[in-house]
Amino acid sequence: RGQFEYESVLCVKPEVNVYRIPPRASNRAIRAADWKLDAPDWTGRMRVTARGKVAYVKLEDKISGELFAQAPVEEYPGIAVETVSDSSRYFVLRIQDDNGRSAFIGIGFGDRGDAFDFNVALQDHFKWVKQENELSKQAQAPDTTPKLDLGFKEGQTITLNIGQSKKKERSRPQSSGGIGLLPPPPGGKLAPPPSSRSTNHNTQPPAGGSDTGR
């Protein structure tokens, strides 16, 4: 909400002329030559501001700053601000009051540089609006697709890692146990039988010899 309440100033021009313009012919381009350019109906200051994504062209009294008229602009180029076909210094504004009633007036700058600044201020603002809209769309759209891609990758790596680790863990104890059991038998279990046999051979002959000798 704060973003929309905050009003930034895009452009200020100390002098702009306002003209009443004749009814519009739908099939004909707007021409400043049809206005009474030598007798403007009002002269004052212009201030272009922005609140959120909407720009406002405000016509104010030079001295008091009192608002004479304002035109809310939601897109540019658009119906709220239009260029004329025969000059770069004049525009048509659709002004609105607090009750929503609108009217079209002509505005003009004495200097082409002022008209250029006014044009660029609106263009830059709506370039920003367009970028903001695209970023918000991108932020919402990829929420589903990257998660699916990452999910497949994570699943594949996890199953492969678990399978390899289990195989390694199972093979190690078997090989080490087998090697550990093989060496003891030749040294420990096979040595006693020969010794017992040798003692039997040693004791038997003397006993037999004594019987036969006697």
Short mmCIF file of C-alpha atoms in Angstrom, two decimals:
data_model
loop_
_atom_site.label_atom_id
_atom_site.label_comp_id
_atom_site.label_asym_id
_atom_site.label_seq_id
_atom_site.Cartn_x
_atom_site.Cartn_y
_atom_site.Cartn_z
CA ARG A 1 0.00 0.00 0.00
CA GLY A 2 2.79 2.42 0.82
CA GLN A 3 4.13 2.18 -2.70
CA PHE A 4 0.84 3.39 -4.14
CA GLU A 5 0.46 6.19 -1.61
CA TYR A 6 3.94 7.54 -2.26
CA GLU A 7 3.99 10.10 -5.08
CA SER A 8 7.22 10.71 -6.97
CA VAL A 9 7.87 13.66 -9.31
CA LEU A 10 8.86 12.67 -12.84
CA CYS A 11 9.06 16.07 -14.50
CA VAL A 12 8.32 19.75 -13.80
CA LYS A 13 7.94 22.46 -16.45
CA PRO A 14 7.48 26.06 -15.35
CA GLU A 15 5.27 27.09 -18.27
CA VAL A 16 2.68 25.31 -20.37
CA ASN A 17 -0.21 26.74 -22.40
CA VAL A 18 -3.71 25.25 -22.36
CA TYR A 19 -6.18 25.46 -25.26
CA ARG A 20 -9.81 24.63 -25.71
CA ILE A 21 -9.99 22.34 -28.69
CA PRO A 22 -12.78 21.78 -31.21
CA PRO A 23 -14.80 18.53 -31.21
CA ARG A 24 -12.82 15.62 -32.50
CA ALA A 25 -13.41 14.06 -35.89
CA SER A 26 -12.80 10.33 -35.49
CA ASN A 27 -11.43 9.81 -39.00
CA ARG A 28 -9.07 12.77 -38.94
CA ALA A 29 -5.68 13.30 -37.27
CA ILE A 30 -5.47 15.87 -34.48
CA ARG A 31 -3.78 19.09 -35.60
CA ALA A 32 -2.57 21.92 -33.39
CA ALA A 33 -3.12 24.31 -36.32
CA ASP A 34 -6.87 24.01 -35.65
CA TRP A 35 -6.42 25.56 -32.21
CA LYS A 36 -6.10 29.26 -31.40
CA LEU A 37 -2.38 29.01 -30.70
CA ASP A 38 -1.92 32.77 -30.39
CA ALA A 39 -4.55 32.99 -27.61
CA PRO A 40 -4.13 30.23 -24.99
CA ASP A 41 -7.04 29.87 -22.55
CA TRP A 42 -4.74 29.29 -19.55
CA THR A 43 -1.02 29.38 -18.79
CA GLY A 44 0.59 27.76 -15.79
CA ARG A 45 3.02 25.15 -14.49
CA MET A 46 3.05 21.44 -15.33
CA ARG A 47 4.06 18.74 -12.88
CA VAL A 48 4.19 15.08 -13.91
CA THR A 49 4.02 12.68 -10.96
CA ALA A 50 3.64 8.94 -10.45
CA ARG A 51 1.79 7.01 -7.77
CA GLY A 52 2.39 3.31 -8.18
CA LYS A 53 1.97 2.48 -11.87
CA VAL A 54 -0.28 5.46 -12.71
CA ALA A 55 1.21 8.78 -13.87
CA TYR A 56 -0.54 12.11 -13.36
CA VAL A 57 -0.14 15.21 -15.52
CA LYS A 58 -1.01 18.11 -13.21
CA LEU A 59 -1.61 21.68 -14.38
CA GLU A 60 -1.05 24.09 -11.49
CA ASP A 61 -1.06 27.82 -10.86
CA LYS A 62 2.48 29.18 -11.22
CA ILE A 63 2.40 31.15 -7.98
CA SER A 64 -0.01 29.44 -5.57
CA GLY A 65 0.42 25.89 -6.86
CA GLU A 66 -3.37 25.45 -6.87
CA LEU A 67 -4.49 22.57 -9.10
CA PHE A 68 -6.19 23.72 -12.31
CA ALA A 69 -6.69 20.26 -13.87
CA GLN A 70 -5.09 16.83 -13.91
CA ALA A 71 -4.97 13.87 -16.27
CA PRO A 72 -4.46 10.35 -14.85
CA VAL A 73 -2.35 8.34 -17.32
CA GLU A 74 -2.47 4.54 -17.19
CA GLU A 75 -0.65 3.92 -20.48
CA TYR A 76 1.40 5.92 -22.94
CA PRO A 77 0.86 6.38 -25.79
CA GLY A 78 -2.84 6.15 -25.04
CA ILE A 79 -6.07 8.09 -24.87
CA ALA A 80 -5.01 10.11 -21.81
CA VAL A 81 -2.08 11.79 -23.62
CA GLU A 82 -1.94 11.99 -27.41
CA THR A 83 0.48 13.66 -29.77
CA VAL A 84 -0.71 15.89 -32.62
CA SER A 85 0.13 15.26 -36.26
CA ASP A 86 1.63 18.65 -37.16
CA SER A 87 3.95 19.53 -34.24
CA SER A 88 6.11 17.94 -31.55
CA ARG A 89 5.34 20.74 -29.05
CA TYR A 90 1.60 20.11 -28.64
CA PHE A 91 -0.42 17.32 -27.05
CA VAL A 92 -4.04 16.46 -26.23
CA LEU A 93 -4.81 15.67 -22.57
CA ARG A 94 -7.86 13.91 -21.19
CA ILE A 95 -8.41 15.64 -17.87
CA GLN A 96 -10.64 14.19 -15.14
CA ASP A 97 -12.21 15.65 -12.04
CA ASP A 98 -12.86 13.90 -8.72
CA ASN A 99 -16.27 12.74 -9.91
CA GLY A 100 -14.79 10.95 -12.93
CA ARG A 101 -16.03 13.44 -15.53
CA SER A 102 -13.54 13.95 -18.33
CA ALA A 103 -12.78 16.49 -21.04
CA PHE A 104 -10.14 16.91 -23.72
CA ILE A 105 -7.87 19.94 -23.81
CA GLY A 106 -4.83 20.93 -25.81
CA ILE A 107 -1.48 21.76 -24.19
CA GLY A 108 1.62 23.24 -25.75
CA PHE A 109 5.20 24.15 -24.83
CA GLY A 110 7.10 27.15 -26.13
CA ASP A 111 10.32 25.11 -26.26
CA ARG A 112 10.79 21.79 -28.05
CA GLY A 113 13.16 20.70 -25.27
CA ASP A 114 10.34 20.96 -22.71
CA ALA A 115 8.05 18.91 -24.94
CA PHE A 116 10.83 16.31 -25.35
CA ASP A 117 11.35 16.09 -21.57
CA PHE A 118 7.61 15.63 -21.02
CA ASN A 119 7.47 12.87 -23.64
CA VAL A 120 10.53 11.04 -22.25
CA ALA A 121 9.29 11.27 -18.63
CA LEU A 122 6.11 9.42 -19.57
CA GLN A 123 7.93 6.92 -21.80
CA ASP A 124 10.45 6.07 -19.07
CA HIS A 125 7.73 5.61 -16.46
CA PHE A 126 5.77 3.19 -18.62
CA LYS A 127 8.91 1.29 -19.59
CA TRP A 128 9.36 0.71 -15.88
CA VAL A 129 5.71 -0.34 -15.56
CA LYS A 130 6.16 -2.83 -18.40
CA GLN A 131 9.29 -4.30 -16.77
CA GLU A 132 7.51 -4.59 -13.43
CA ASN A 133 4.60 -6.42 -15.08
CA GLU A 134 6.96 -8.82 -16.87
CA LEU A 135 8.95 -9.50 -13.71
CA SER A 136 5.80 -10.24 -11.74
CA LYS A 137 4.63 -12.65 -14.46
CA GLN A 138 8.03 -14.39 -14.50
CA ALA A 139 8.00 -14.64 -10.72
CA GLN A 140 4.63 -16.39 -10.78
CA ALA A 141 5.06 -18.61 -13.85
CA PRO A 142 8.29 -20.54 -13.03
CA ASP A 143 7.08 -21.61 -9.58
CA THR A 144 5.92 -24.98 -10.97
CA THR A 145 8.39 -25.84 -13.75
CA PRO A 146 11.75 -25.48 -11.95
CA LYS A 147 10.47 -27.52 -9.00
CA LEU A 148 9.61 -30.41 -11.31
CA ASP A 149 13.03 -30.31 -13.00
CA LEU A 150 14.88 -30.15 -9.69
CA GLY A 151 12.73 -32.95 -8.29
CA PHE A 152 13.73 -35.34 -11.08
CA LYS A 153 17.41 -34.50 -10.69
CA GLU A 154 17.35 -34.93 -6.93
CA GLY A 155 15.51 -38.25 -7.21
CA GLN A 156 18.03 -39.65 -9.68
CA THR A 157 21.12 -38.68 -7.72
CA ILE A 158 19.71 -39.85 -4.40
CA THR A 159 18.84 -43.34 -5.67
CA LEU A 160 22.21 -43.76 -7.41
CA ASN A 161 24.16 -42.68 -4.32
CA ILE A 162 22.22 -44.96 -2.00
CA GLY A 163 22.70 -47.96 -4.29
CA GLN A 164 26.46 -47.44 -4.59
CA SER A 165 26.98 -46.91 -0.89
CA LYS A 166 25.10 -50.09 0.02
CA LYS A 167 27.13 -52.18 -2.40
CA LYS A 168 30.38 -50.84 -1.03
CA GLU A 169 29.34 -51.34 2.57
CA ARG A 170 28.28 -54.96 1.97
CA SER A 171 31.38 -55.98 0.02
CA ARG A 172 33.90 -54.61 2.52
CA PRO A 173 33.01 -56.75 5.58
CA GLN A 174 32.84 -59.96 3.52
CA SER A 175 36.28 -59.50 1.97
CA SER A 176 37.92 -58.45 5.23
CA GLY A 177 36.26 -61.34 7.15
CA GLY A 178 37.39 -63.88 4.58
CA ILE A 179 40.97 -62.72 4.67
CA GLY A 180 40.96 -62.73 8.49
CA LEU A 181 39.71 -66.33 8.76
CA LEU A 182 42.13 -67.89 6.29
CA PRO A 183 45.51 -67.30 7.96
CA PRO A 184 44.86 -68.84 11.42
CA PRO A 185 44.13 -72.48 10.38
CA PRO A 186 47.56 -73.34 8.90
CA GLY A 187 49.46 -71.97 11.91
CA GLY A 188 47.25 -73.06 14.84
CA LYS A 189 44.92 -75.97 14.05
CA LEU A 190 47.15 -78.12 11.83
CA ALA A 191 50.18 -78.03 14.12
CA PRO A 192 48.85 -80.15 17.05
CA PRO A 193 47.99 -83.38 15.15
CA PRO A 194 51.58 -84.17 14.10
CA SER A 195 52.81 -83.77 17.68
CA SER A 196 50.21 -86.21 19.06
CA ARG A 197 51.05 -88.73 16.41
CA SER A 198 54.75 -88.50 17.17
CA THR A 199 54.17 -89.17 20.87
CA ASN A 200 52.09 -92.25 20.04
CA HIS A 201 54.83 -93.60 17.76
CA ASN A 202 57.44 -93.00 20.43
CA THR A 203 55.55 -94.82 23.20
CA GLN A 204 54.35 -97.85 21.21
CA PRO A 205 57.65 -99.37 20.06
CA PRO A 206 59.24 -99.58 23.54
CA ALA A 207 56.16 -101.31 24.95
CA GLY A 208 56.17 -103.88 22.15
CA GLY A 209 59.92 -104.41 22.42
CA SER A 210 59.78 -105.16 26.12
CA ASP A 211 57.04 -107.78 25.67
CA THR A 212 58.88 -109.57 22.92
CA GLY A 213 62.22 -109.36 24.68
CA ARG A 214 60.88 -110.89 27.84
#
